[in-house]
PDB file of C-alpha atoms in Angstrom:
ATOM      1  CA  MET A   1     -19.844 -11.929-108.041  1.00 52.00           C
ATOM      2  CA  ASN A   2     -18.254 -10.914-111.136  1.00 62.00           C
ATOM      3  CA  SER A   3     -17.696 -13.355-113.855  1.00 65.00           C
ATOM      4  CA  PRO A   4     -14.397 -14.984-114.363  1.00 74.00           C
ATOM      5  CA  ARG A   5     -12.333 -13.596-117.419  1.00 82.00           C
ATOM      6  CA  PHE A   6     -11.374 -17.238-118.031  1.00 76.00           C
ATOM      7  CA  GLU A   7     -13.879 -20.172-118.032  1.00 76.00           C
ATOM      8  CA  VAL A   8     -11.262 -22.159-115.648  1.00 77.00           C
ATOM      9  CA  ARG A   9     -12.729 -25.544-114.311  1.00 75.00           C
ATOM     10  CA  GLY A  10     -10.026 -26.433-112.076  1.00 78.00           C
ATOM     11  CA  PHE A  11      -6.440 -27.688-112.223  1.00 83.00           C
ATOM     12  CA  ASN A  12      -5.583 -29.931-115.405  1.00 84.00           C
ATOM     13  CA  HIS A  13      -2.664 -30.851-113.221  1.00 89.00           C
ATOM     14  CA  VAL A  14      -0.044 -29.855-110.797  1.00 92.00           C
ATOM     15  CA  ALA A  15       3.289 -31.163-111.589  1.00 93.00           C
ATOM     16  CA  LEU A  16       5.982 -32.020-109.483  1.00 92.00           C
ATOM     17  CA  VAL A  17       9.410 -33.436-109.486  1.00 92.00           C
ATOM     18  CA  CYS A  18      10.476 -36.571-108.010  1.00 92.00           C
ATOM     19  CA  SER A  19      13.801 -38.524-107.264  1.00 93.00           C
ATOM     20  CA  ASP A  20      12.648 -41.932-108.057  1.00 95.00           C
ATOM     21  CA  MET A  21       9.932 -42.669-110.155  1.00 95.00           C
ATOM     22  CA  GLU A  22       9.476 -46.165-109.165  1.00 96.00           C
ATOM     23  CA  ARG A  23       9.139 -44.763-105.225  1.00 95.00           C
ATOM     24  CA  THR A  24       6.608 -42.411-106.261  1.00 95.00           C
ATOM     25  CA  VAL A  25       4.721 -44.552-108.094  1.00 96.00           C
ATOM     26  CA  ASP A  26       4.300 -46.728-105.176  1.00 96.00           C
ATOM     27  CA  PHE A  27       3.743 -44.359-102.871  1.00 96.00           C
ATOM     28  CA  TYR A  28       0.867 -42.650-105.023  1.00 97.00           C
ATOM     29  CA  ARG A  29      -0.930 -45.950-105.966  1.00 97.00           C
ATOM     30  CA  ARG A  30      -0.303 -48.250-102.994  1.00 96.00           C
ATOM     31  CA  ILE A  31      -0.799 -45.455-100.170  1.00 96.00           C
ATOM     32  CA  LEU A  32      -2.741 -43.169-101.641  1.00 96.00           C
ATOM     33  CA  GLY A  33      -4.626 -45.108-103.957  1.00 96.00           C
ATOM     34  CA  PHE A  34      -4.432 -42.702-107.139  1.00 96.00           C
ATOM     35  CA  GLU A  35      -4.870 -44.459-110.672  1.00 96.00           C
ATOM     36  CA  LEU A  36      -1.722 -43.753-112.654  1.00 95.00           C
ATOM     37  CA  VAL A  37      -3.513 -43.007-115.779  1.00 95.00           C
ATOM     38  CA  LYS A  38      -0.378 -41.651-118.676  1.00 95.00           C
ATOM     39  CA  THR A  39       3.192 -41.968-118.506  1.00 95.00           C
ATOM     40  CA  VAL A  40       5.743 -40.530-120.906  1.00 92.00           C
ATOM     41  CA  GLU A  41       8.917 -41.224-121.926  1.00 94.00           C
ATOM     42  CA  LEU A  42      10.746 -37.623-122.444  1.00 90.00           C
ATOM     43  CA  PRO A  43      13.121 -37.092-125.774  1.00 90.00           C
ATOM     44  CA  ASP A  44      16.863 -37.733-125.692  1.00 93.00           C
ATOM     45  CA  GLY A  45      17.299 -39.499-122.111  1.00 91.00           C
ATOM     46  CA  MET A  46      15.902 -36.260-120.239  1.00 91.00           C
ATOM     47  CA  GLY A  47      13.494 -38.448-117.879  1.00 92.00           C
ATOM     48  CA  GLN A  48       9.755 -38.855-117.671  1.00 94.00           C
ATOM     49  CA  HIS A  49       6.741 -37.664-116.917  1.00 92.00           C
ATOM     50  CA  PHE A  50       3.799 -39.576-115.206  1.00 93.00           C
ATOM     51  CA  PHE A  51       0.502 -38.693-114.322  1.00 92.00           C
ATOM     52  CA  PHE A  52      -2.244 -39.508-111.585  1.00 94.00           C
ATOM     53  CA  ASP A  53      -5.913 -39.168-111.401  1.00 95.00           C
ATOM     54  CA  VAL A  54      -6.969 -37.477-108.254  1.00 95.00           C
ATOM     55  CA  GLY A  55     -10.575 -36.676-109.391  1.00 92.00           C
ATOM     56  CA  ASN A  56     -12.955 -34.506-110.327  1.00 90.00           C
ATOM     57  CA  GLY A  57     -10.954 -34.568-113.953  1.00 88.00           C
ATOM     58  CA  ASN A  58      -7.462 -33.309-112.217  1.00 91.00           C
ATOM     59  CA  SER A  59      -4.231 -34.710-112.027  1.00 95.00           C
ATOM     60  CA  LEU A  60      -1.421 -35.061-110.306  1.00 94.00           C
ATOM     61  CA  ALA A  61       1.754 -35.276-112.320  1.00 94.00           C
ATOM     62  CA  PHE A  62       5.614 -36.044-111.654  1.00 92.00           C
ATOM     63  CA  PHE A  63       8.712 -35.212-113.725  1.00 92.00           C
ATOM     64  CA  TRP A  64      11.552 -37.687-113.064  1.00 93.00           C
ATOM     65  CA  PHE A  65      14.669 -35.812-114.578  1.00 93.00           C
ATOM     66  CA  ALA A  66      17.824 -37.792-114.915  1.00 92.00           C
ATOM     67  CA  ALA A  67      19.991 -34.492-114.336  1.00 91.00           C
ATOM     68  CA  ALA A  68      17.384 -32.942-111.382  1.00 90.00           C
ATOM     69  CA  PRO A  69      19.452 -31.609-108.531  1.00 89.00           C
ATOM     70  CA  ASP A  70      18.495 -32.289-105.528  1.00 86.00           C
ATOM     71  CA  GLY A  71      15.634 -29.911-103.556  1.00 85.00           C
ATOM     72  CA  VAL A  72      16.676 -27.993-100.206  1.00 82.00           C
ATOM     73  CA  PRO A  73      14.758 -28.584 -97.502  1.00 79.00           C
ATOM     74  CA  GLY A  74      13.516 -25.119 -96.170  1.00 76.00           C
ATOM     75  CA  ILE A  75      13.776 -23.743 -99.677  1.00 81.00           C
ATOM     76  CA  SER A  76      12.723 -25.540-102.295  1.00 80.00           C
ATOM     77  CA  ALA A  77      10.334 -26.963 -99.977  1.00 77.00           C
ATOM     78  CA  PRO A  78       9.022 -26.955 -96.611  1.00 75.00           C
ATOM     79  CA  GLU A  79      11.568 -28.907 -94.005  1.00 75.00           C
ATOM     80  CA  GLU A  80       9.022 -30.522 -91.770  1.00 68.00           C
ATOM     81  CA  LYS A  81       4.874 -30.432 -91.948  1.00 67.00           C
ATOM     82  CA  PRO A  82       2.908 -27.701 -89.957  1.00 69.00           C
ATOM     83  CA  GLY A  83       2.944 -28.845 -85.711  1.00 64.00           C
ATOM     84  CA  PHE A  84       6.435 -31.098 -86.453  1.00 66.00           C
ATOM     85  CA  GLY A  85       8.739 -28.189 -87.266  1.00 66.00           C
ATOM     86  CA  GLU A  86       9.249 -25.580 -90.164  1.00 71.00           C
ATOM     87  CA  TRP A  87       7.158 -25.390 -92.988  1.00 72.00           C
ATOM     88  CA  ILE A  88       8.098 -21.977 -94.845  1.00 73.00           C
ATOM     89  CA  SER A  89       9.523 -22.324 -98.375  1.00 76.00           C
ATOM     90  CA  ALA A  90      10.993 -20.141-100.816  1.00 68.00           C
ATOM     91  CA  VAL A  91       9.742 -17.494-103.178  1.00 71.00           C
ATOM     92  CA  SER A  92       8.300 -19.222-106.169  1.00 68.00           C
ATOM     93  CA  SER A  93       8.625 -22.769-104.698  1.00 76.00           C
ATOM     94  CA  LEU A  94       5.542 -24.969-104.218  1.00 82.00           C
ATOM     95  CA  ASN A  95       4.715 -25.146-100.450  1.00 84.00           C
ATOM     96  CA  HIS A  96       2.050 -27.922-100.282  1.00 88.00           C
ATOM     97  CA  VAL A  97      -0.546 -29.443-102.391  1.00 93.00           C
ATOM     98  CA  ALA A  98      -3.634 -30.098-100.416  1.00 92.00           C
ATOM     99  CA  PHE A  99      -6.389 -32.714-101.553  1.00 94.00           C
ATOM    100  CA  ASP A 100     -10.338 -31.995-100.870  1.00 93.00           C
ATOM    101  CA  VAL A 101     -11.472 -35.218 -99.127  1.00 94.00           C
ATOM    102  CA  PRO A 102     -15.208 -35.387 -97.631  1.00 93.00           C
ATOM    103  CA  PRO A 103     -15.372 -34.310 -94.015  1.00 93.00           C
ATOM    104  CA  GLU A 104     -17.306 -37.515 -93.066  1.00 95.00           C
ATOM    105  CA  LYS A 105     -14.194 -39.849 -94.433  1.00 95.00           C
ATOM    106  CA  PHE A 106     -11.398 -37.156 -92.841  1.00 93.00           C
ATOM    107  CA  GLY A 107     -10.645 -39.307 -89.529  1.00 94.00           C
ATOM    108  CA  GLY A 108     -10.869 -42.750 -91.255  1.00 96.00           C
ATOM    109  CA  TYR A 109      -8.089 -41.465 -94.019  1.00 96.00           C
ATOM    110  CA  ARG A 110      -5.623 -39.779 -91.302  1.00 96.00           C
ATOM    111  CA  LYS A 111      -6.156 -43.431 -89.305  1.00 96.00           C
ATOM    112  CA  ALA A 112      -5.413 -45.378 -92.572  1.00 96.00           C
ATOM    113  CA  LEU A 113      -2.296 -43.360 -93.425  1.00 97.00           C
ATOM    114  CA  LYS A 114      -0.847 -43.654 -90.055  1.00 97.00           C
ATOM    115  CA  GLU A 115      -1.870 -47.440 -90.192  1.00 96.00           C
ATOM    116  CA  ALA A 116       0.275 -47.575 -93.544  1.00 96.00           C
ATOM    117  CA  GLY A 117       3.079 -46.088 -91.740  1.00 96.00           C
ATOM    118  CA  VAL A 118       3.228 -42.748 -93.226  1.00 96.00           C
ATOM    119  CA  ARG A 119       4.082 -40.045 -90.310  1.00 93.00           C
ATOM    120  CA  VAL A 120       1.005 -37.784 -90.412  1.00 94.00           C
ATOM    121  CA  GLY A 121       0.714 -34.123 -88.674  1.00 91.00           C
ATOM    122  CA  PRO A 122      -1.503 -33.405 -85.951  1.00 92.00           C
ATOM    123  CA  ILE A 123      -5.365 -32.549 -87.006  1.00 92.00           C
ATOM    124  CA  VAL A 124      -5.636 -28.434 -87.601  1.00 91.00           C
ATOM    125  CA  ASN A 125      -9.028 -26.608 -87.169  1.00 91.00           C
ATOM    126  CA  HIS A 126      -8.347 -23.490 -89.071  1.00 88.00           C
ATOM    127  CA  ASP A 127     -10.304 -20.683 -87.828  1.00 86.00           C
ATOM    128  CA  ASP A 128     -10.145 -16.978 -87.748  1.00 84.00           C
ATOM    129  CA  SER A 129      -8.645 -16.681 -84.350  1.00 82.00           C
ATOM    130  CA  PRO A 130      -5.560 -14.729 -83.639  1.00 81.00           C
ATOM    131  CA  SER A 131      -3.447 -18.201 -83.569  1.00 79.00           C
ATOM    132  CA  GLN A 132      -5.891 -19.327 -86.946  1.00 82.00           C
ATOM    133  CA  VAL A 133      -6.184 -22.930 -85.095  1.00 84.00           C
ATOM    134  CA  ALA A 134      -8.959 -24.170 -82.874  1.00 83.00           C
ATOM    135  CA  THR A 135      -8.302 -26.726 -80.250  1.00 83.00           C
ATOM    136  CA  GLU A 136     -11.860 -27.761 -80.683  1.00 86.00           C
ATOM    137  CA  MET A 137     -14.529 -27.592 -83.265  1.00 85.00           C
ATOM    138  CA  HIS A 138     -16.783 -24.678 -83.181  1.00 88.00           C
ATOM    139  CA  ASP A 139     -19.041 -22.890 -85.903  1.00 88.00           C
ATOM    140  CA  GLY A 140     -15.763 -20.392 -86.841  1.00 86.00           C
ATOM    141  CA  VAL A 141     -13.744 -23.427 -88.260  1.00 88.00           C
ATOM    142  CA  TYR A 142     -13.811 -23.173 -92.023  1.00 90.00           C
ATOM    143  CA  VAL A 143     -11.516 -25.875 -92.561  1.00 92.00           C
ATOM    144  CA  ARG A 144     -10.333 -29.343 -90.942  1.00 94.00           C
ATOM    145  CA  SER A 145      -6.835 -30.517 -92.533  1.00 93.00           C
ATOM    146  CA  PHE A 146      -3.485 -32.647 -91.626  1.00 94.00           C
ATOM    147  CA  TYR A 147      -0.645 -32.533 -93.070  1.00 92.00           C
ATOM    148  CA  PHE A 148       2.043 -35.450 -94.146  1.00 93.00           C
ATOM    149  CA  GLN A 149       4.989 -35.877 -96.840  1.00 92.00           C
ATOM    150  CA  ASP A 150       5.437 -38.128 -99.895  1.00 94.00           C
ATOM    151  CA  PRO A 151       8.884 -40.213-100.011  1.00 94.00           C
ATOM    152  CA  ASP A 152      10.569 -37.152-101.393  1.00 91.00           C
ATOM    153  CA  GLY A 153       9.310 -35.200 -98.955  1.00 88.00           C
ATOM    154  CA  ILE A 154       6.900 -32.834-100.910  1.00 90.00           C
ATOM    155  CA  LEU A 155       4.341 -31.332 -98.283  1.00 90.00           C
ATOM    156  CA  LEU A 156       0.604 -33.224 -98.847  1.00 93.00           C
ATOM    157  CA  GLU A 157      -2.595 -32.017 -96.775  1.00 93.00           C
ATOM    158  CA  PHE A 158      -5.621 -33.836 -96.750  1.00 95.00           C
ATOM    159  CA  ALA A 159      -8.832 -30.780 -95.908  1.00 93.00           C
ATOM    160  CA  CYS A 160     -12.075 -30.809 -96.165  1.00 93.00           C
ATOM    161  CA  TRP A 161     -14.069 -27.400 -96.498  1.00 93.00           C
ATOM    162  CA  LEU A 162     -16.799 -26.993 -93.230  1.00 90.00           C
ATOM    163  CA  ARG A 163     -18.444 -23.979 -94.714  1.00 88.00           C
ATOM    164  CA  GLU A 164     -18.893 -21.491 -97.625  1.00 87.00           C
ATOM    165  CA  PHE A 165     -17.087 -18.706 -97.797  1.00 86.00           C
ATOM    166  CA  THR A 166     -19.003 -15.158 -97.939  1.00 83.00           C
ATOM    167  CA  ALA A 167     -17.991 -11.233 -98.764  1.00 89.00           C
ATOM    168  CA  ASP A 168     -16.952 -11.159 -95.014  1.00 88.00           C
ATOM    169  CA  ASP A 169     -13.982 -13.687 -95.843  1.00 85.00           C
ATOM    170  CA  VAL A 170     -12.313 -11.490 -97.908  1.00 84.00           C
ATOM    171  CA  ALA A 171     -11.219  -8.690 -95.343  1.00 82.00           C
ATOM    172  CA  HIS A 172      -6.916  -8.209 -95.909  1.00 79.00           C
ATOM    173  CA  ALA A 173      -5.211  -6.410 -97.925  1.00 82.00           C
ATOM    174  CA  PRO A 174      -2.497  -7.957-100.199  1.00 83.00           C
ATOM    175  CA  ARG A 175       0.764  -7.326 -98.842  1.00 81.00           C
ATOM    176  CA  THR A 176       4.000  -6.182-100.965  1.00 81.00           C
ATOM    177  CA  ALA A 177       7.207  -7.376-101.488  1.00 80.00           C
ATOM    178  CA  ALA A 178       8.564  -4.109 -99.805  1.00 82.00           C
ATOM    179  CA  GLU A 179       6.986  -5.279 -96.761  1.00 82.00           C
ATOM    180  CA  ARG A 180       9.223  -8.744 -96.570  1.00 78.00           C
ATOM    181  CA  THR A 181      11.563  -9.477 -93.824  1.00 81.00           C
ATOM    182  CA  THR A 182      15.132 -10.251 -95.260  1.00 70.00           C
ATOM    183  CA  PRO A 183      15.741 -14.021 -94.573  1.00 65.00           C
ATOM    184  CA  VAL A 184      18.805 -15.020 -92.593  1.00 54.00           C
ATOM    185  CA  VAL A 185      21.163 -16.899 -94.465  1.00 56.00           C
ATOM    186  CA  ILE A 186      24.036 -19.034 -92.489  1.00 46.00           C
TER     187      ILE A 186
END
């Protein structure tokens, strides 16, 4: 393995935009249990920027902009969770944030979210089959996950790695912009 050009230790933070900071703080603190570690009032009444500790030195941050336009489901973010509907989003959008969780706590976390009233998607056993989803566990499942959304519809995922990757896991040539199909605009 080549040594990295830059010594990146993970994410410092991922910054998203919310419509209601109070509701966002309630969800991420009360439902997900993330500690609110920093709050900032932006200059000139522009808005706020809040940071949650998500473990391992990583943060999830939110901007609340007083003049932010509403998101457009299916363009700026997925319309739904995989398994419930359309989850494609536009180029340069953030499709989802996946949180790494311990495999032994995966089922309990899903149950806890459901008990808290969060609508969660089905468990997805990601594998290398043509459908990329296994209905049952087997040695080829490399990650298990389920998806849910925050109050603004931001797609979130709890995922747990089940095996280490090898050189055989990098087997596809990157696709190009010229290979994209033109979406139908209604």
